[in-house]
Amino acid sequence: MNAINRNEQQAISRAVLEIDVNNHPGVMSHVVGLFSRRAYNVEGILCLPVGDGQRSRIWLLVNEDIRLPQMIKQAEKLVDVISVHRHPAEHAVFARLEGYFLP
């Protein structure tokens, strides 16, 4: 990767999607598969059960582009998705990881 590509990557704005889902095998695969099938790159994934374990929360770090609103609408239509919330890239869930893994 040359310096120009690295600078271009840093200029790309990102968003964090907070997705509440029903917790059972294959749900994360369905959610991430939605993005994959549309060639939409996911920069980071974090998934944890919440409450009594009946539900999970998935956080996706994604690049902002004009397709993101449509991707959110499509994610909301998935059977096991309860809600989708969009946050700025500075959201606390990925903030501590910035120095370790993310450019």
PDB file of N, CA and C in Angstrom:
ATOM      1  N   MET A   1       0.854  -1.173   0.000  1.00  0.00           N
ATOM      2  CA  MET A   1       0.000   0.000   0.000  1.00  0.00           C
ATOM      3  C   MET A   1       0.898   1.232   0.000  1.00  0.00           C
ATOM      4  N   ASN A   2       0.661   2.128  -0.928  1.00  0.00           N
ATOM      5  CA  ASN A   2       1.495   3.326  -0.979  1.00  0.00           C
ATOM      6  C   ASN A   2       0.908   4.437  -0.124  1.00  0.00           C
ATOM      7  N   ALA A   3       1.647   5.525   0.008  1.00  0.00           N
ATOM      8  CA  ALA A   3       1.239   6.619   0.886  1.00  0.00           C
ATOM      9  C   ALA A   3      -0.058   7.269   0.432  1.00  0.00           C
ATOM     10  N   ILE A   4      -0.285   7.333  -0.872  1.00  0.00           N
ATOM     11  CA  ILE A   4      -1.515   7.949  -1.374  1.00  0.00           C
ATOM     12  C   ILE A   4      -2.721   7.134  -0.921  1.00  0.00           C
ATOM     13  N   ASN A   5      -2.659   5.813  -1.046  1.00  0.00           N
ATOM     14  CA  ASN A   5      -3.775   4.970  -0.626  1.00  0.00           C
ATOM     15  C   ASN A   5      -4.031   5.089   0.870  1.00  0.00           C
ATOM     16  N   ARG A   6      -2.971   5.147   1.675  1.00  0.00           N
ATOM     17  CA  ARG A   6      -3.139   5.297   3.121  1.00  0.00           C
ATOM     18  C   ARG A   6      -3.830   6.609   3.458  1.00  0.00           C
ATOM     19  N   ASN A   7      -3.444   7.698   2.784  1.00  0.00           N
ATOM     20  CA  ASN A   7      -4.073   8.992   3.027  1.00  0.00           C
ATOM     21  C   ASN A   7      -5.531   8.992   2.593  1.00  0.00           C
ATOM     22  N   GLU A   8      -5.839   8.325   1.481  1.00  0.00           N
ATOM     23  CA  GLU A   8      -7.218   8.235   1.029  1.00  0.00           C
ATOM     24  C   GLU A   8      -8.059   7.484   2.048  1.00  0.00           C
ATOM     25  N   GLN A   9      -7.523   6.404   2.625  1.00  0.00           N
ATOM     26  CA  GLN A   9      -8.264   5.629   3.612  1.00  0.00           C
ATOM     27  C   GLN A   9      -8.560   6.466   4.848  1.00  0.00           C
ATOM     28  N   GLN A  10      -7.610   7.290   5.283  1.00  0.00           N
ATOM     29  CA  GLN A  10      -7.814   8.107   6.465  1.00  0.00           C
ATOM     30  C   GLN A  10      -8.871   9.179   6.217  1.00  0.00           C
ATOM     31  N   ALA A  11      -9.026   9.617   4.965  1.00  0.00           N
ATOM     32  CA  ALA A  11      -9.987  10.658   4.645  1.00  0.00           C
ATOM     33  C   ALA A  11     -11.416  10.128   4.586  1.00  0.00           C
ATOM     34  N   ILE A  12     -11.594   8.832   4.498  1.00  0.00           N
ATOM     35  CA  ILE A  12     -12.918   8.238   4.417  1.00  0.00           C
ATOM     36  C   ILE A  12     -13.607   8.351   5.768  1.00  0.00           C
ATOM     37  N   SER A  13     -14.813   8.894   5.777  1.00  0.00           N
ATOM     38  CA  SER A  13     -15.544   8.981   7.038  1.00  0.00           C
ATOM     39  C   SER A  13     -16.236   7.645   7.307  1.00  0.00           C
ATOM     40  N   ARG A  14     -16.400   7.374   8.582  1.00  0.00           N
ATOM     41  CA  ARG A  14     -16.984   6.103   8.998  1.00  0.00           C
ATOM     42  C   ARG A  14     -18.183   6.352   9.884  1.00  0.00           C
ATOM     43  N   ALA A  15     -18.959   5.297  10.066  1.00  0.00           N
ATOM     44  CA  ALA A  15     -20.114   5.326  10.955  1.00  0.00           C
ATOM     45  C   ALA A  15     -20.144   4.017  11.728  1.00  0.00           C
ATOM     46  N   VAL A  16     -20.803   4.035  12.869  1.00  0.00           N
ATOM     47  CA  VAL A  16     -21.012   2.829  13.659  1.00  0.00           C
ATOM     48  C   VAL A  16     -22.505   2.517  13.623  1.00  0.00           C
ATOM     49  N   LEU A  17     -22.838   1.296  13.236  1.00  0.00           N
ATOM     50  CA  LEU A  17     -24.219   0.840  13.269  1.00  0.00           C
ATOM     51  C   LEU A  17     -24.402  -0.050  14.492  1.00  0.00           C
ATOM     52  N   GLU A  18     -25.382   0.265  15.306  1.00  0.00           N
ATOM     53  CA  GLU A  18     -25.722  -0.521  16.488  1.00  0.00           C
ATOM     54  C   GLU A  18     -26.994  -1.285  16.141  1.00  0.00           C
ATOM     55  N   ILE A  19     -26.887  -2.605  16.062  1.00  0.00           N
ATOM     56  CA  ILE A  19     -27.993  -3.430  15.587  1.00  0.00           C
ATOM     57  C   ILE A  19     -28.403  -4.400  16.686  1.00  0.00           C
ATOM     58  N   ASP A  20     -29.632  -4.298  17.151  1.00  0.00           N
ATOM     59  CA  ASP A  20     -30.165  -5.236  18.134  1.00  0.00           C
ATOM     60  C   ASP A  20     -30.867  -6.361  17.378  1.00  0.00           C
ATOM     61  N   VAL A  21     -30.529  -7.600  17.750  1.00  0.00           N
ATOM     62  CA  VAL A  21     -31.055  -8.765  17.048  1.00  0.00           C
ATOM     63  C   VAL A  21     -31.500  -9.833  18.042  1.00  0.00           C
ATOM     64  N   ASN A  22     -32.345 -10.761  17.561  1.00  0.00           N
ATOM     65  CA  ASN A  22     -32.650 -11.951  18.332  1.00  0.00           C
ATOM     66  C   ASN A  22     -31.400 -12.819  18.351  1.00  0.00           C
ATOM     67  N   ASN A  23     -31.092 -13.394  19.495  1.00  0.00           N
ATOM     68  CA  ASN A  23     -29.850 -14.143  19.667  1.00  0.00           C
ATOM     69  C   ASN A  23     -30.068 -15.622  19.394  1.00  0.00           C
ATOM     70  N   HIS A  24     -29.662 -16.061  18.220  1.00  0.00           N
ATOM     71  CA  HIS A  24     -29.607 -17.484  17.905  1.00  0.00           C
ATOM     72  C   HIS A  24     -28.599 -17.701  16.784  1.00  0.00           C
ATOM     73  N   PRO A  25     -28.151 -18.949  16.597  1.00  0.00           N
ATOM     74  CA  PRO A  25     -27.105 -19.202  15.607  1.00  0.00           C
ATOM     75  C   PRO A  25     -27.488 -18.720  14.205  1.00  0.00           C
ATOM     76  N   GLY A  26     -26.535 -18.067  13.559  1.00  0.00           N
ATOM     77  CA  GLY A  26     -26.701 -17.627  12.183  1.00  0.00           C
ATOM     78  C   GLY A  26     -27.146 -16.191  11.996  1.00  0.00           C
ATOM     79  N   VAL A  27     -27.574 -15.518  13.063  1.00  0.00           N
ATOM     80  CA  VAL A  27     -28.071 -14.149  12.918  1.00  0.00           C
ATOM     81  C   VAL A  27     -26.964 -13.203  12.475  1.00  0.00           C
ATOM     82  N   MET A  28     -25.797 -13.281  13.114  1.00  0.00           N
ATOM     83  CA  MET A  28     -24.703 -12.391  12.726  1.00  0.00           C
ATOM     84  C   MET A  28     -24.301 -12.659  11.277  1.00  0.00           C
ATOM     85  N   SER A  29     -24.320 -13.903  10.870  1.00  0.00           N
ATOM     86  CA  SER A  29     -24.002 -14.250   9.487  1.00  0.00           C
ATOM     87  C   SER A  29     -24.996 -13.617   8.518  1.00  0.00           C
ATOM     88  N   HIS A  30     -26.273 -13.604   8.869  1.00  0.00           N
ATOM     89  CA  HIS A  30     -27.279 -12.980   8.004  1.00  0.00           C
ATOM     90  C   HIS A  30     -27.057 -11.478   7.891  1.00  0.00           C
ATOM     91  N   VAL A  31     -26.773 -10.840   9.007  1.00  0.00           N
ATOM     92  CA  VAL A  31     -26.577  -9.384   9.005  1.00  0.00           C
ATOM     93  C   VAL A  31     -25.336  -9.018   8.192  1.00  0.00           C
ATOM     94  N   VAL A  32     -24.225  -9.664   8.484  1.00  0.00           N
ATOM     95  CA  VAL A  32     -22.990  -9.346   7.778  1.00  0.00           C
ATOM     96  C   VAL A  32     -23.067  -9.787   6.317  1.00  0.00           C
ATOM     97  N   GLY A  33     -23.787 -10.881   6.059  1.00  0.00           N
ATOM     98  CA  GLY A  33     -23.990 -11.348   4.687  1.00  0.00           C
ATOM     99  C   GLY A  33     -24.712 -10.332   3.828  1.00  0.00           C
ATOM    100  N   LEU A  34     -25.641  -9.588   4.436  1.00  0.00           N
ATOM    101  CA  LEU A  34     -26.345  -8.531   3.714  1.00  0.00           C
ATOM    102  C   LEU A  34     -25.351  -7.518   3.152  1.00  0.00           C
ATOM    103  N   PHE A  35     -24.390  -7.128   3.982  1.00  0.00           N
ATOM    104  CA  PHE A  35     -23.372  -6.171   3.556  1.00  0.00           C
ATOM    105  C   PHE A  35     -22.437  -6.805   2.530  1.00  0.00           C
ATOM    106  N   SER A  36     -22.050  -8.035   2.776  1.00  0.00           N
ATOM    107  CA  SER A  36     -21.122  -8.733   1.886  1.00  0.00           C
ATOM    108  C   SER A  36     -21.702  -8.907   0.477  1.00  0.00           C
ATOM    109  N   ARG A  37     -22.957  -9.309   0.385  1.00  0.00           N
ATOM    110  CA  ARG A  37     -23.593  -9.527  -0.922  1.00  0.00           C
ATOM    111  C   ARG A  37     -23.644  -8.256  -1.756  1.00  0.00           C
ATOM    112  N   ARG A  38     -23.622  -7.126  -1.102  1.00  0.00           N
ATOM    113  CA  ARG A  38     -23.669  -5.849  -1.815  1.00  0.00           C
ATOM    114  C   ARG A  38     -22.293  -5.198  -1.915  1.00  0.00           C
ATOM    115  N   ALA A  39     -21.257  -5.971  -1.643  1.00  0.00           N
ATOM    116  CA  ALA A  39     -19.869  -5.504  -1.728  1.00  0.00           C
ATOM    117  C   ALA A  39     -19.639  -4.261  -0.878  1.00  0.00           C
ATOM    118  N   TYR A  40     -20.272  -4.224   0.289  1.00  0.00           N
ATOM    119  CA  TYR A  40     -20.128  -3.103   1.220  1.00  0.00           C
ATOM    120  C   TYR A  40     -19.182  -3.562   2.318  1.00  0.00           C
ATOM    121  N   ASN A  41     -18.030  -2.938   2.406  1.00  0.00           N
ATOM    122  CA  ASN A  41     -17.001  -3.377   3.334  1.00  0.00           C
ATOM    123  C   ASN A  41     -17.343  -3.032   4.774  1.00  0.00           C
ATOM    124  N   VAL A  42     -17.163  -4.001   5.661  1.00  0.00           N
ATOM    125  CA  VAL A  42     -17.324  -3.808   7.103  1.00  0.00           C
ATOM    126  C   VAL A  42     -15.921  -3.746   7.693  1.00  0.00           C
ATOM    127  N   GLU A  43     -15.588  -2.629   8.330  1.00  0.00           N
ATOM    128  CA  GLU A  43     -14.252  -2.406   8.882  1.00  0.00           C
ATOM    129  C   GLU A  43     -14.055  -3.048  10.250  1.00  0.00           C
ATOM    130  N   GLY A  44     -15.137  -3.195  11.019  1.00  0.00           N
ATOM    131  CA  GLY A  44     -15.037  -3.772  12.354  1.00  0.00           C
ATOM    132  C   GLY A  44     -16.372  -4.361  12.782  1.00  0.00           C
ATOM    133  N   ILE A  45     -16.307  -5.433  13.569  1.00  0.00           N
ATOM    134  CA  ILE A  45     -17.508  -6.103  14.066  1.00  0.00           C
ATOM    135  C   ILE A  45     -17.308  -6.415  15.543  1.00  0.00           C
ATOM    136  N   LEU A  46     -18.345  -6.145  16.321  1.00  0.00           N
ATOM    137  CA  LEU A  46     -18.368  -6.537  17.725  1.00  0.00           C
ATOM    138  C   LEU A  46     -19.774  -7.031  18.008  1.00  0.00           C
ATOM    139  N   CYS A  47     -19.894  -8.206  18.622  1.00  0.00           N
ATOM    140  CA  CYS A  47     -21.200  -8.773  18.916  1.00  0.00           C
ATOM    141  C   CYS A  47     -21.186  -9.365  20.319  1.00  0.00           C
ATOM    142  N   LEU A  48     -22.179  -8.979  21.134  1.00  0.00           N
ATOM    143  CA  LEU A  48     -22.279  -9.470  22.503  1.00  0.00           C
ATOM    144  C   LEU A  48     -23.739  -9.712  22.856  1.00  0.00           C
ATOM    145  N   PRO A  49     -24.018 -10.731  23.681  1.00  0.00           N
ATOM    146  CA  PRO A  49     -25.389 -10.907  24.168  1.00  0.00           C
ATOM    147  C   PRO A  49     -25.737  -9.792  25.156  1.00  0.00           C
ATOM    148  N   VAL A  50     -27.000  -9.422  25.204  1.00  0.00           N
ATOM    149  CA  VAL A  50     -27.457  -8.410  26.154  1.00  0.00           C
ATOM    150  C   VAL A  50     -28.600  -8.979  26.992  1.00  0.00           C
ATOM    151  N   GLY A  51     -28.742  -8.433  28.184  1.00  0.00           N
ATOM    152  CA  GLY A  51     -29.825  -8.859  29.065  1.00  0.00           C
ATOM    153  C   GLY A  51     -29.726 -10.322  29.431  1.00  0.00           C
ATOM    154  N   ASP A  52     -30.819 -11.032  29.249  1.00  0.00           N
ATOM    155  CA  ASP A  52     -30.888 -12.449  29.621  1.00  0.00           C
ATOM    156  C   ASP A  52     -30.338 -13.376  28.542  1.00  0.00           C
ATOM    157  N   GLY A  53     -29.779 -12.832  27.475  1.00  0.00           N
ATOM    158  CA  GLY A  53     -29.192 -13.643  26.415  1.00  0.00           C
ATOM    159  C   GLY A  53     -30.144 -13.956  25.274  1.00  0.00           C
ATOM    160  N   GLN A  54     -31.385 -13.500  25.370  1.00  0.00           N
ATOM    161  CA  GLN A  54     -32.352 -13.714  24.284  1.00  0.00           C
ATOM    162  C   GLN A  54     -32.040 -12.820  23.082  1.00  0.00           C
ATOM    163  N   ARG A  55     -31.324 -11.734  23.358  1.00  0.00           N
ATOM    164  CA  ARG A  55     -30.968 -10.782  22.305  1.00  0.00           C
ATOM    165  C   ARG A  55     -29.469 -10.539  22.316  1.00  0.00           C
ATOM    166  N   SER A  56     -28.969 -10.057  21.181  1.00  0.00           N
ATOM    167  CA  SER A  56     -27.572  -9.659  21.055  1.00  0.00           C
ATOM    168  C   SER A  56     -27.521  -8.275  20.447  1.00  0.00           C
ATOM    169  N   ARG A  57     -26.402  -7.632  20.639  1.00  0.00           N
ATOM    170  CA  ARG A  57     -26.160  -6.339  20.011  1.00  0.00           C
ATOM    171  C   ARG A  57     -24.923  -6.489  19.138  1.00  0.00           C
ATOM    172  N   ILE A  58     -25.072  -6.088  17.886  1.00  0.00           N
ATOM    173  CA  ILE A  58     -23.977  -6.117  16.923  1.00  0.00           C
ATOM    174  C   ILE A  58     -23.612  -4.677  16.608  1.00  0.00           C
ATOM    175  N   TRP A  59     -22.336  -4.366  16.726  1.00  0.00           N
ATOM    176  CA  TRP A  59     -21.836  -3.059  16.312  1.00  0.00           C
ATOM    177  C   TRP A  59     -20.991  -3.273  15.064  1.00  0.00           C
ATOM    178  N   LEU A  60     -21.285  -2.530  14.024  1.00  0.00           N
ATOM    179  CA  LEU A  60     -20.509  -2.598  12.785  1.00  0.00           C
ATOM    180  C   LEU A  60     -19.867  -1.243  12.529  1.00  0.00           C
ATOM    181  N   LEU A  61     -18.577  -1.244  12.276  1.00  0.00           N
ATOM    182  CA  LEU A  61     -17.876  -0.039  11.851  1.00  0.00           C
ATOM    183  C   LEU A  61     -17.811  -0.095  10.330  1.00  0.00           C
ATOM    184  N   VAL A  62     -18.461   0.854   9.675  1.00  0.00           N
ATOM    185  CA  VAL A  62     -18.561   0.835   8.219  1.00  0.00           C
ATOM    186  C   VAL A  62     -18.136   2.182   7.648  1.00  0.00           C
ATOM    187  N   ASN A  63     -17.766   2.172   6.380  1.00  0.00           N
ATOM    188  CA  ASN A  63     -17.445   3.416   5.685  1.00  0.00           C
ATOM    189  C   ASN A  63     -18.732   4.108   5.278  1.00  0.00           C
ATOM    190  N   GLU A  64     -18.730   5.428   5.401  1.00  0.00           N
ATOM    191  CA  GLU A  64     -19.879   6.231   4.967  1.00  0.00           C
ATOM    192  C   GLU A  64     -19.818   6.377   3.446  1.00  0.00           C
ATOM    193  N   ASP A  65     -20.912   6.108   2.784  1.00  0.00           N
ATOM    194  CA  ASP A  65     -21.072   6.479   1.390  1.00  0.00           C
ATOM    195  C   ASP A  65     -22.563   6.603   1.104  1.00  0.00           C
ATOM    196  N   ILE A  66     -22.923   6.906  -0.119  1.00  0.00           N
ATOM    197  CA  ILE A  66     -24.323   7.187  -0.422  1.00  0.00           C
ATOM    198  C   ILE A  66     -25.214   5.954  -0.278  1.00  0.00           C
ATOM    199  N   ARG A  67     -24.646   4.761  -0.237  1.00  0.00           N
ATOM    200  CA  ARG A  67     -25.436   3.530  -0.099  1.00  0.00           C
ATOM    201  C   ARG A  67     -25.832   3.235   1.341  1.00  0.00           C
ATOM    202  N   LEU A  68     -25.210   3.881   2.325  1.00  0.00           N
ATOM    203  CA  LEU A  68     -25.439   3.524   3.723  1.00  0.00           C
ATOM    204  C   LEU A  68     -26.901   3.640   4.158  1.00  0.00           C
ATOM    205  N   PRO A  69     -27.626   4.708   3.836  1.00  0.00           N
ATOM    206  CA  PRO A  69     -29.042   4.750   4.239  1.00  0.00           C
ATOM    207  C   PRO A  69     -29.850   3.569   3.701  1.00  0.00           C
ATOM    208  N   GLN A  70     -29.587   3.170   2.473  1.00  0.00           N
ATOM    209  CA  GLN A  70     -30.291   2.021   1.901  1.00  0.00           C
ATOM    210  C   GLN A  70     -29.888   0.726   2.596  1.00  0.00           C
ATOM    211  N   MET A  71     -28.614   0.602   2.960  1.00  0.00           N
ATOM    212  CA  MET A  71     -28.157  -0.592   3.673  1.00  0.00           C
ATOM    213  C   MET A  71     -28.856  -0.698   5.038  1.00  0.00           C
ATOM    214  N   ILE A  72     -29.044   0.436   5.701  1.00  0.00           N
ATOM    215  CA  ILE A  72     -29.731   0.445   6.989  1.00  0.00           C
ATOM    216  C   ILE A  72     -31.179  -0.011   6.812  1.00  0.00           C
ATOM    217  N   LYS A  73     -31.856   0.505   5.797  1.00  0.00           N
ATOM    218  CA  LYS A  73     -33.243   0.103   5.532  1.00  0.00           C
ATOM    219  C   LYS A  73     -33.341  -1.397   5.264  1.00  0.00           C
ATOM    220  N   GLN A  74     -32.397  -1.934   4.506  1.00  0.00           N
ATOM    221  CA  GLN A  74     -32.419  -3.364   4.206  1.00  0.00           C
ATOM    222  C   GLN A  74     -32.128  -4.194   5.448  1.00  0.00           C
ATOM    223  N   ALA A  75     -31.222  -3.719   6.297  1.00  0.00           N
ATOM    224  CA  ALA A  75     -30.918  -4.441   7.535  1.00  0.00           C
ATOM    225  C   ALA A  75     -32.147  -4.470   8.441  1.00  0.00           C
ATOM    226  N   GLU A  76     -32.890  -3.368   8.492  1.00  0.00           N
ATOM    227  CA  GLU A  76     -34.092  -3.300   9.331  1.00  0.00           C
ATOM    228  C   GLU A  76     -35.161  -4.296   8.889  1.00  0.00           C
ATOM    229  N   LYS A  77     -35.118  -4.714   7.642  1.00  0.00           N
ATOM    230  CA  LYS A  77     -36.105  -5.661   7.112  1.00  0.00           C
ATOM    231  C   LYS A  77     -35.772  -7.118   7.424  1.00  0.00           C
ATOM    232  N   LEU A  78     -34.550  -7.386   7.881  1.00  0.00           N
ATOM    233  CA  LEU A  78     -34.192  -8.772   8.211  1.00  0.00           C
ATOM    234  C   LEU A  78     -35.054  -9.257   9.374  1.00  0.00           C
ATOM    235  N   VAL A  79     -35.471 -10.510   9.320  1.00  0.00           N
ATOM    236  CA  VAL A  79     -36.421 -11.073  10.271  1.00  0.00           C
ATOM    237  C   VAL A  79     -35.971 -10.917  11.719  1.00  0.00           C
ATOM    238  N   ASP A  80     -34.730 -11.204  12.015  1.00  0.00           N
ATOM    239  CA  ASP A  80     -34.259 -11.193  13.402  1.00  0.00           C
ATOM    240  C   ASP A  80     -33.732  -9.851  13.882  1.00  0.00           C
ATOM    241  N   VAL A  81     -33.743  -8.846  13.030  1.00  0.00           N
ATOM    242  CA  VAL A  81     -33.278  -7.513  13.433  1.00  0.00           C
ATOM    243  C   VAL A  81     -34.402  -6.781  14.148  1.00  0.00           C
ATOM    244  N   ILE A  82     -34.118  -6.314  15.352  1.00  0.00           N
ATOM    245  CA  ILE A  82     -35.093  -5.591  16.166  1.00  0.00           C
ATOM    246  C   ILE A  82     -34.994  -4.095  15.909  1.00  0.00           C
ATOM    247  N   SER A  83     -33.759  -3.564  15.884  1.00  0.00           N
ATOM    248  CA  SER A  83     -33.564  -2.134  15.634  1.00  0.00           C
ATOM    249  C   SER A  83     -32.161  -1.882  15.099  1.00  0.00           C
ATOM    250  N   VAL A  84     -32.028  -0.766  14.386  1.00  0.00           N
ATOM    251  CA  VAL A  84     -30.730  -0.323  13.863  1.00  0.00           C
ATOM    252  C   VAL A  84     -30.576   1.152  14.204  1.00  0.00           C
ATOM    253  N   HIS A  85     -29.455   1.500  14.832  1.00  0.00           N
ATOM    254  CA  HIS A  85     -29.160   2.891  15.155  1.00  0.00           C
ATOM    255  C   HIS A  85     -27.805   3.250  14.561  1.00  0.00           C
ATOM    256  N   ARG A  86     -27.741   4.417  13.969  1.00  0.00           N
ATOM    257  CA  ARG A  86     -26.504   4.906  13.349  1.00  0.00           C
ATOM    258  C   ARG A  86     -25.846   5.910  14.283  1.00  0.00           C
ATOM    259  N   HIS A  87     -24.534   5.742  14.490  1.00  0.00           N
ATOM    260  CA  HIS A  87     -23.758   6.631  15.350  1.00  0.00           C
ATOM    261  C   HIS A  87     -22.541   7.147  14.577  1.00  0.00           C
ATOM    262  N   PRO A  88     -21.971   8.260  15.012  1.00  0.00           N
ATOM    263  CA  PRO A  88     -20.715   8.720  14.396  1.00  0.00           C
ATOM    264  C   PRO A  88     -19.585   7.743  14.704  1.00  0.00           C
ATOM    265  N   ALA A  89     -18.542   7.802  13.938  1.00  0.00           N
ATOM    266  CA  ALA A  89     -17.409   6.878  14.082  1.00  0.00           C
ATOM    267  C   ALA A  89     -16.732   6.977  15.441  1.00  0.00           C
ATOM    268  N   GLU A  90     -16.912   8.090  16.139  1.00  0.00           N
ATOM    269  CA  GLU A  90     -16.281   8.282  17.444  1.00  0.00           C
ATOM    270  C   GLU A  90     -17.024   7.562  18.562  1.00  0.00           C
ATOM    271  N   HIS A  91     -18.041   6.792  18.224  1.00  0.00           N
ATOM    272  CA  HIS A  91     -18.830   6.072  19.231  1.00  0.00           C
ATOM    273  C   HIS A  91     -17.895   5.279  20.145  1.00  0.00           C
ATOM    274  N   ALA A  92     -18.198   5.259  21.417  1.00  0.00           N
ATOM    275  CA  ALA A  92     -17.317   4.676  22.431  1.00  0.00           C
ATOM    276  C   ALA A  92     -16.986   3.211  22.204  1.00  0.00           C
ATOM    277  N   VAL A  93     -17.847   2.464  21.545  1.00  0.00           N
ATOM    278  CA  VAL A  93     -17.627   1.027  21.410  1.00  0.00           C
ATOM    279  C   VAL A  93     -16.341   0.708  20.642  1.00  0.00           C
ATOM    280  N   PHE A  94     -15.970   1.518  19.666  1.00  0.00           N
ATOM    281  CA  PHE A  94     -14.733   1.284  18.918  1.00  0.00           C
ATOM    282  C   PHE A  94     -13.614   2.255  19.312  1.00  0.00           C
ATOM    283  N   ALA A  95     -13.910   3.253  20.123  1.00  0.00           N
ATOM    284  CA  ALA A  95     -12.931   4.294  20.450  1.00  0.00           C
ATOM    285  C   ALA A  95     -11.681   3.724  21.120  1.00  0.00           C
ATOM    286  N   ARG A  96     -11.829   2.804  22.043  1.00  0.00           N
ATOM    287  CA  ARG A  96     -10.667   2.248  22.748  1.00  0.00           C
ATOM    288  C   ARG A  96      -9.832   1.355  21.848  1.00  0.00           C
ATOM    289  N   LEU A  97     -10.432   0.825  20.794  1.00  0.00           N
ATOM    290  CA  LEU A  97      -9.705  -0.050  19.877  1.00  0.00           C
ATOM    291  C   LEU A  97      -8.925   0.722  18.826  1.00  0.00           C
ATOM    292  N   GLU A  98      -9.212   1.988  18.690  1.00  0.00           N
ATOM    293  CA  GLU A  98      -8.604   2.807  17.625  1.00  0.00           C
ATOM    294  C   GLU A  98      -7.087   2.705  17.618  1.00  0.00           C
ATOM    295  N   GLY A  99      -6.459   2.787  18.749  1.00  0.00           N
ATOM    296  CA  GLY A  99      -5.006   2.747  18.794  1.00  0.00           C
ATOM    297  C   GLY A  99      -4.427   1.348  18.611  1.00  0.00           C
ATOM    298  N   TYR A 100      -5.229   0.321  18.852  1.00  0.00           N
ATOM    299  CA  TYR A 100      -4.722  -1.043  18.773  1.00  0.00           C
ATOM    300  C   TYR A 100      -4.837  -1.652  17.392  1.00  0.00           C
ATOM    301  N   PHE A 101      -6.025  -1.527  16.786  1.00  0.00           N
ATOM    302  CA  PHE A 101      -6.284  -2.271  15.560  1.00  0.00           C
ATOM    303  C   PHE A 101      -6.630  -1.413  14.355  1.00  0.00           C
ATOM    304  N   LEU A 102      -7.286  -0.296  14.582  1.00  0.00           N
ATOM    305  CA  LEU A 102      -7.798   0.497  13.470  1.00  0.00           C
ATOM    306  C   LEU A 102      -6.799   1.580  13.094  1.00  0.00           C
ATOM    307  N   PRO A 103      -6.695   1.875  11.792  1.00  0.00           N
ATOM    308  CA  PRO A 103      -5.738   2.894  11.366  1.00  0.00           C
ATOM    309  C   PRO A 103      -6.120   4.277  11.839  1.00  0.00           C
TER     310      PRO A 103
END
